[in-house]
Amino acid sequence: MTLAHRVGIGYDSHRFAEGHGVILGGVLIPAAVRCTGHSDADAVCHALTDAILGGAGVGDIGEMFPETKAENAGRDSIEMLRLAVARVRAAGWAPAQCDITVIAETPKLGPHRPAIRERLAAAIGVAPEQVMVKGKTNEGMGWIGHGEGLACVAVATLVRVAPG
Ligand code: MG
């Protein structure tokens, strides 16, 4: 049986280092830290990419963009997200909507939410109203609470479309 809708979930985390800002959802947010990672360390894009690939059942971000490949070093994660959506569309699925939670003590996401929603919406081919982004702290608990890094969870709904 072919479903008309599917749901995918993605998770990502990145460690903080001293810096001047973190990139989340393709938007540089000023901060006293940066996220370390092989690409541009955009946990929002990485979690959303995995949610979209997972929903369509066409792989995952680690398989599509291996850290062993030099071309993925410092890579723009919005571009990775676009390429993942192209793979999903070729398999007959399209993102319809997504919901994202960033768990971090810093930076505050609020003022940057409209810009993040617009960037992600353009990348996955939906209206900004279909991209939800929320920020939460971890109430000072654990590695997130101690400011070691941040985490992100994303859920994406996909609809069946003609392959192409
Ligand atoms: Mg990542």
PDB file of C-alpha atoms and ligand atoms in Angstrom:
ATOM      1  CA  MET A   1       0.000   0.000   0.000  1.00  0.00           C
ATOM      2  CA  THR A   2       1.334   3.448  -0.903  1.00  0.00           C
ATOM      3  CA  LEU A   3       0.709   6.105   1.715  1.00  0.00           C
ATOM      4  CA  ALA A   4      -0.314   9.640   0.741  1.00  0.00           C
ATOM      5  CA  HIS A   5       1.569  11.135   3.678  1.00  0.00           C
ATOM      6  CA  ARG A   6       4.649  10.235   5.643  1.00  0.00           C
ATOM      7  CA  VAL A   7       6.342  11.662   8.738  1.00  0.00           C
ATOM      8  CA  GLY A   8      10.078  11.774   9.382  1.00  0.00           C
ATOM      9  CA  ILE A   9      12.068  12.706  12.468  1.00  0.00           C
ATOM     10  CA  GLY A  10      15.610  14.025  12.711  1.00  0.00           C
ATOM     11  CA  TYR A  11      17.970  14.862  15.560  1.00  0.00           C
ATOM     12  CA  ASP A  12      21.319  16.599  15.654  1.00  0.00           C
ATOM     13  CA  SER A  13      23.700  18.105  18.183  1.00  0.00           C
ATOM     14  CA  HIS A  14      26.859  20.170  17.987  1.00  0.00           C
ATOM     15  CA  ARG A  15      29.503  21.133  20.513  1.00  0.00           C
ATOM     16  CA  PHE A  16      30.209  24.784  21.323  1.00  0.00           C
ATOM     17  CA  ALA A  17      33.628  26.433  21.062  1.00  0.00           C
ATOM     18  CA  GLU A  18      34.608  30.039  21.617  1.00  0.00           C
ATOM     19  CA  GLY A  19      33.381  32.101  18.696  1.00  0.00           C
ATOM     20  CA  HIS A  20      31.230  34.893  17.361  1.00  0.00           C
ATOM     21  CA  GLY A  21      27.983  33.196  16.467  1.00  0.00           C
ATOM     22  CA  VAL A  22      26.145  30.003  15.563  1.00  0.00           C
ATOM     23  CA  ILE A  23      24.490  29.180  12.250  1.00  0.00           C
ATOM     24  CA  LEU A  24      20.968  27.826  12.749  1.00  0.00           C
ATOM     25  CA  GLY A  25      18.597  27.280   9.854  1.00  0.00           C
ATOM     26  CA  GLY A  26      20.972  29.111   7.544  1.00  0.00           C
ATOM     27  CA  VAL A  27      20.982  32.247   9.722  1.00  0.00           C
ATOM     28  CA  LEU A  28      24.085  33.464  11.588  1.00  0.00           C
ATOM     29  CA  ILE A  29      23.033  34.306  15.149  1.00  0.00           C
ATOM     30  CA  PRO A  30      25.518  36.473  17.076  1.00  0.00           C
ATOM     31  CA  ALA A  31      26.794  34.737  20.232  1.00  0.00           C
ATOM     32  CA  ALA A  32      29.929  34.314  22.337  1.00  0.00           C
ATOM     33  CA  VAL A  33      30.197  30.762  20.982  1.00  0.00           C
ATOM     34  CA  ARG A  34      30.195  28.910  17.669  1.00  0.00           C
ATOM     35  CA  CYS A  35      29.215  25.347  16.844  1.00  0.00           C
ATOM     36  CA  THR A  36      32.013  22.992  15.862  1.00  0.00           C
ATOM     37  CA  GLY A  37      31.548  20.391  13.151  1.00  0.00           C
ATOM     38  CA  HIS A  38      32.714  19.056   9.822  1.00  0.00           C
ATOM     39  CA  SER A  39      30.339  21.214   7.750  1.00  0.00           C
ATOM     40  CA  ASP A  40      29.063  24.631   8.881  1.00  0.00           C
ATOM     41  CA  ALA A  41      27.624  22.811  11.955  1.00  0.00           C
ATOM     42  CA  ASP A  42      24.037  23.983  11.343  1.00  0.00           C
ATOM     43  CA  ALA A  43      22.147  21.586  13.633  1.00  0.00           C
ATOM     44  CA  VAL A  44      18.734  22.855  12.478  1.00  0.00           C
ATOM     45  CA  CYS A  45      19.474  22.084   8.830  1.00  0.00           C
ATOM     46  CA  HIS A  46      21.009  18.728   9.746  1.00  0.00           C
ATOM     47  CA  ALA A  47      18.041  17.597  11.859  1.00  0.00           C
ATOM     48  CA  LEU A  48      15.578  18.769   9.192  1.00  0.00           C
ATOM     49  CA  THR A  49      17.563  17.079   6.414  1.00  0.00           C
ATOM     50  CA  ASP A  50      17.415  13.774   8.306  1.00  0.00           C
ATOM     51  CA  ALA A  51      13.683  14.205   8.985  1.00  0.00           C
ATOM     52  CA  ILE A  52      12.980  14.757   5.288  1.00  0.00           C
ATOM     53  CA  LEU A  53      15.241  11.932   4.070  1.00  0.00           C
ATOM     54  CA  GLY A  54      13.901   9.602   6.755  1.00  0.00           C
ATOM     55  CA  GLY A  55      10.268  10.370   5.965  1.00  0.00           C
ATOM     56  CA  ALA A  56      10.830   9.504   2.322  1.00  0.00           C
ATOM     57  CA  GLY A  57      12.932   6.468   3.218  1.00  0.00           C
ATOM     58  CA  VAL A  58      15.815   7.520   0.990  1.00  0.00           C
ATOM     59  CA  GLY A  59      18.793   7.483   3.306  1.00  0.00           C
ATOM     60  CA  ASP A  60      20.216   9.865   5.877  1.00  0.00           C
ATOM     61  CA  ILE A  61      22.529  12.845   6.065  1.00  0.00           C
ATOM     62  CA  GLY A  62      25.594  10.838   7.100  1.00  0.00           C
ATOM     63  CA  GLU A  63      25.221   8.529   4.108  1.00  0.00           C
ATOM     64  CA  MET A  64      24.462  11.356   1.654  1.00  0.00           C
ATOM     65  CA  PHE A  65      27.203  13.725   2.857  1.00  0.00           C
ATOM     66  CA  PRO A  66      29.967  11.601   4.450  1.00  0.00           C
ATOM     67  CA  GLU A  67      32.505  13.411   6.622  1.00  0.00           C
ATOM     68  CA  THR A  68      35.206  11.440   4.810  1.00  0.00           C
ATOM     69  CA  LYS A  69      34.576  13.448   1.629  1.00  0.00           C
ATOM     70  CA  ALA A  70      36.602  16.654   1.369  1.00  0.00           C
ATOM     71  CA  GLU A  71      33.770  18.424  -0.488  1.00  0.00           C
ATOM     72  CA  ASN A  72      31.658  18.272   2.704  1.00  0.00           C
ATOM     73  CA  ALA A  73      34.184  20.150   4.857  1.00  0.00           C
ATOM     74  CA  GLY A  74      32.761  23.530   5.827  1.00  0.00           C
ATOM     75  CA  ARG A  75      29.814  22.859   3.540  1.00  0.00           C
ATOM     76  CA  ASP A  76      26.759  25.135   3.471  1.00  0.00           C
ATOM     77  CA  SER A  77      24.032  23.084   5.166  1.00  0.00           C
ATOM     78  CA  ILE A  78      21.243  24.928   3.332  1.00  0.00           C
ATOM     79  CA  GLU A  79      22.725  23.514   0.125  1.00  0.00           C
ATOM     80  CA  MET A  80      22.790  20.038   1.694  1.00  0.00           C
ATOM     81  CA  LEU A  81      19.125  20.463   2.626  1.00  0.00           C
ATOM     82  CA  ARG A  82      18.262  21.488  -0.943  1.00  0.00           C
ATOM     83  CA  LEU A  83      20.054  18.430  -2.354  1.00  0.00           C
ATOM     84  CA  ALA A  84      18.212  16.172   0.105  1.00  0.00           C
ATOM     85  CA  VAL A  85      14.869  17.644  -0.990  1.00  0.00           C
ATOM     86  CA  ALA A  86      15.822  17.009  -4.633  1.00  0.00           C
ATOM     87  CA  ARG A  87      16.534  13.342  -3.781  1.00  0.00           C
ATOM     88  CA  VAL A  88      13.214  13.071  -1.932  1.00  0.00           C
ATOM     89  CA  ARG A  89      11.313  14.635  -4.838  1.00  0.00           C
ATOM     90  CA  ALA A  90      12.957  12.231  -7.289  1.00  0.00           C
ATOM     91  CA  ALA A  91      11.555   9.425  -5.134  1.00  0.00           C
ATOM     92  CA  GLY A  92       8.045  10.902  -5.402  1.00  0.00           C
ATOM     93  CA  TRP A  93       7.775  12.817  -2.126  1.00  0.00           C
ATOM     94  CA  ALA A  94       7.684  16.514  -1.252  1.00  0.00           C
ATOM     95  CA  PRO A  95       7.983  18.292   2.113  1.00  0.00           C
ATOM     96  CA  ALA A  96       4.661  19.801   3.181  1.00  0.00           C
ATOM     97  CA  GLN A  97       5.437  21.142   6.649  1.00  0.00           C
ATOM     98  CA  CYS A  98       7.959  20.825   9.430  1.00  0.00           C
ATOM     99  CA  ASP A  99       8.257  21.535  13.142  1.00  0.00           C
ATOM    100  CA  ILE A 100      11.628  22.147  14.788  1.00  0.00           C
ATOM    101  CA  THR A 101      12.741  22.522  18.401  1.00  0.00           C
ATOM    102  CA  VAL A 102      16.197  23.839  19.274  1.00  0.00           C
ATOM    103  CA  ILE A 103      17.374  23.012  22.812  1.00  0.00           C
ATOM    104  CA  ALA A 104      20.081  25.441  23.928  1.00  0.00           C
ATOM    105  CA  GLU A 105      20.882  27.722  26.861  1.00  0.00           C
ATOM    106  CA  THR A 106      22.295  30.259  24.407  1.00  0.00           C
ATOM    107  CA  PRO A 107      21.772  32.026  22.033  1.00  0.00           C
ATOM    108  CA  LYS A 108      18.139  33.145  22.214  1.00  0.00           C
ATOM    109  CA  LEU A 109      16.323  32.146  19.046  1.00  0.00           C
ATOM    110  CA  GLY A 110      13.273  34.401  19.280  1.00  0.00           C
ATOM    111  CA  PRO A 111      14.397  37.457  17.318  1.00  0.00           C
ATOM    112  CA  HIS A 112      15.765  35.264  14.519  1.00  0.00           C
ATOM    113  CA  ARG A 113      12.780  32.995  14.045  1.00  0.00           C
ATOM    114  CA  PRO A 114      11.233  34.849  11.072  1.00  0.00           C
ATOM    115  CA  ALA A 115      14.553  34.794   9.175  1.00  0.00           C
ATOM    116  CA  ILE A 116      15.100  31.090   9.932  1.00  0.00           C
ATOM    117  CA  ARG A 117      11.573  30.193   8.823  1.00  0.00           C
ATOM    118  CA  GLU A 118      12.048  32.071   5.546  1.00  0.00           C
ATOM    119  CA  ARG A 119      15.412  30.468   4.779  1.00  0.00           C
ATOM    120  CA  LEU A 120      14.227  26.945   5.525  1.00  0.00           C
ATOM    121  CA  ALA A 121      10.956  27.439   3.653  1.00  0.00           C
ATOM    122  CA  ALA A 122      12.807  28.593   0.538  1.00  0.00           C
ATOM    123  CA  ALA A 123      15.188  25.642   0.799  1.00  0.00           C
ATOM    124  CA  ILE A 124      12.495  22.964   1.061  1.00  0.00           C
ATOM    125  CA  GLY A 125       9.913  24.596  -1.217  1.00  0.00           C
ATOM    126  CA  VAL A 126       7.087  25.474   1.173  1.00  0.00           C
ATOM    127  CA  ALA A 127       5.632  28.721   2.555  1.00  0.00           C
ATOM    128  CA  PRO A 128       7.237  30.132   5.737  1.00  0.00           C
ATOM    129  CA  GLU A 129       3.926  29.461   7.529  1.00  0.00           C
ATOM    130  CA  GLN A 130       4.631  25.732   7.088  1.00  0.00           C
ATOM    131  CA  VAL A 131       7.945  25.955   8.956  1.00  0.00           C
ATOM    132  CA  MET A 132       7.684  26.070  12.745  1.00  0.00           C
ATOM    133  CA  VAL A 133      10.762  26.857  14.843  1.00  0.00           C
ATOM    134  CA  LYS A 134      10.847  26.889  18.642  1.00  0.00           C
ATOM    135  CA  GLY A 135      13.611  27.490  21.137  1.00  0.00           C
ATOM    136  CA  LYS A 136      13.858  25.808  24.565  1.00  0.00           C
ATOM    137  CA  THR A 137      16.469  25.821  27.271  1.00  0.00           C
ATOM    138  CA  ASN A 138      17.343  22.635  29.145  1.00  0.00           C
ATOM    139  CA  GLU A 139      16.695  24.345  32.511  1.00  0.00           C
ATOM    140  CA  GLY A 140      20.405  24.259  33.319  1.00  0.00           C
ATOM    141  CA  MET A 141      20.533  20.465  33.346  1.00  0.00           C
ATOM    142  CA  GLY A 142      23.108  18.184  31.740  1.00  0.00           C
ATOM    143  CA  TRP A 143      25.484  18.938  28.878  1.00  0.00           C
ATOM    144  CA  ILE A 144      23.104  21.369  27.219  1.00  0.00           C
ATOM    145  CA  GLY A 145      22.387  23.094  30.508  1.00  0.00           C
ATOM    146  CA  HIS A 146      26.104  23.434  31.197  1.00  0.00           C
ATOM    147  CA  GLY A 147      26.567  25.145  27.836  1.00  0.00           C
ATOM    148  CA  GLU A 148      28.620  22.414  26.170  1.00  0.00           C
ATOM    149  CA  GLY A 149      26.571  22.613  22.994  1.00  0.00           C
ATOM    150  CA  LEU A 150      23.081  22.550  21.552  1.00  0.00           C
ATOM    151  CA  ALA A 151      20.642  19.978  20.191  1.00  0.00           C
ATOM    152  CA  CYS A 152      17.823  20.090  17.689  1.00  0.00           C
ATOM    153  CA  VAL A 153      14.830  17.864  16.926  1.00  0.00           C
ATOM    154  CA  ALA A 154      12.868  18.167  13.682  1.00  0.00           C
ATOM    155  CA  VAL A 155       9.707  16.517  12.403  1.00  0.00           C
ATOM    156  CA  ALA A 156       8.693  16.782   8.753  1.00  0.00           C
ATOM    157  CA  THR A 157       5.501  15.795   6.942  1.00  0.00           C
ATOM    158  CA  LEU A 158       5.863  14.644   3.341  1.00  0.00           C
ATOM    159  CA  VAL A 159       3.165  14.314   0.699  1.00  0.00           C
ATOM    160  CA  ARG A 160       3.142  11.957  -2.269  1.00  0.00           C
ATOM    161  CA  VAL A 161       3.880  13.684  -5.591  1.00  0.00           C
ATOM    162  CA  ALA A 162       4.751  12.485  -9.049  1.00  0.00           C
ATOM    163  CA  PRO A 163       8.392  11.428  -9.247  1.00  0.00           C
ATOM    164  CA  GLY A 164      10.559  13.891 -11.124  1.00  0.00           C
TER     165      GLY A 164
HETATM  166 MG    MG B   1      25.274  17.995  12.418  1.00  0.00          MG
END
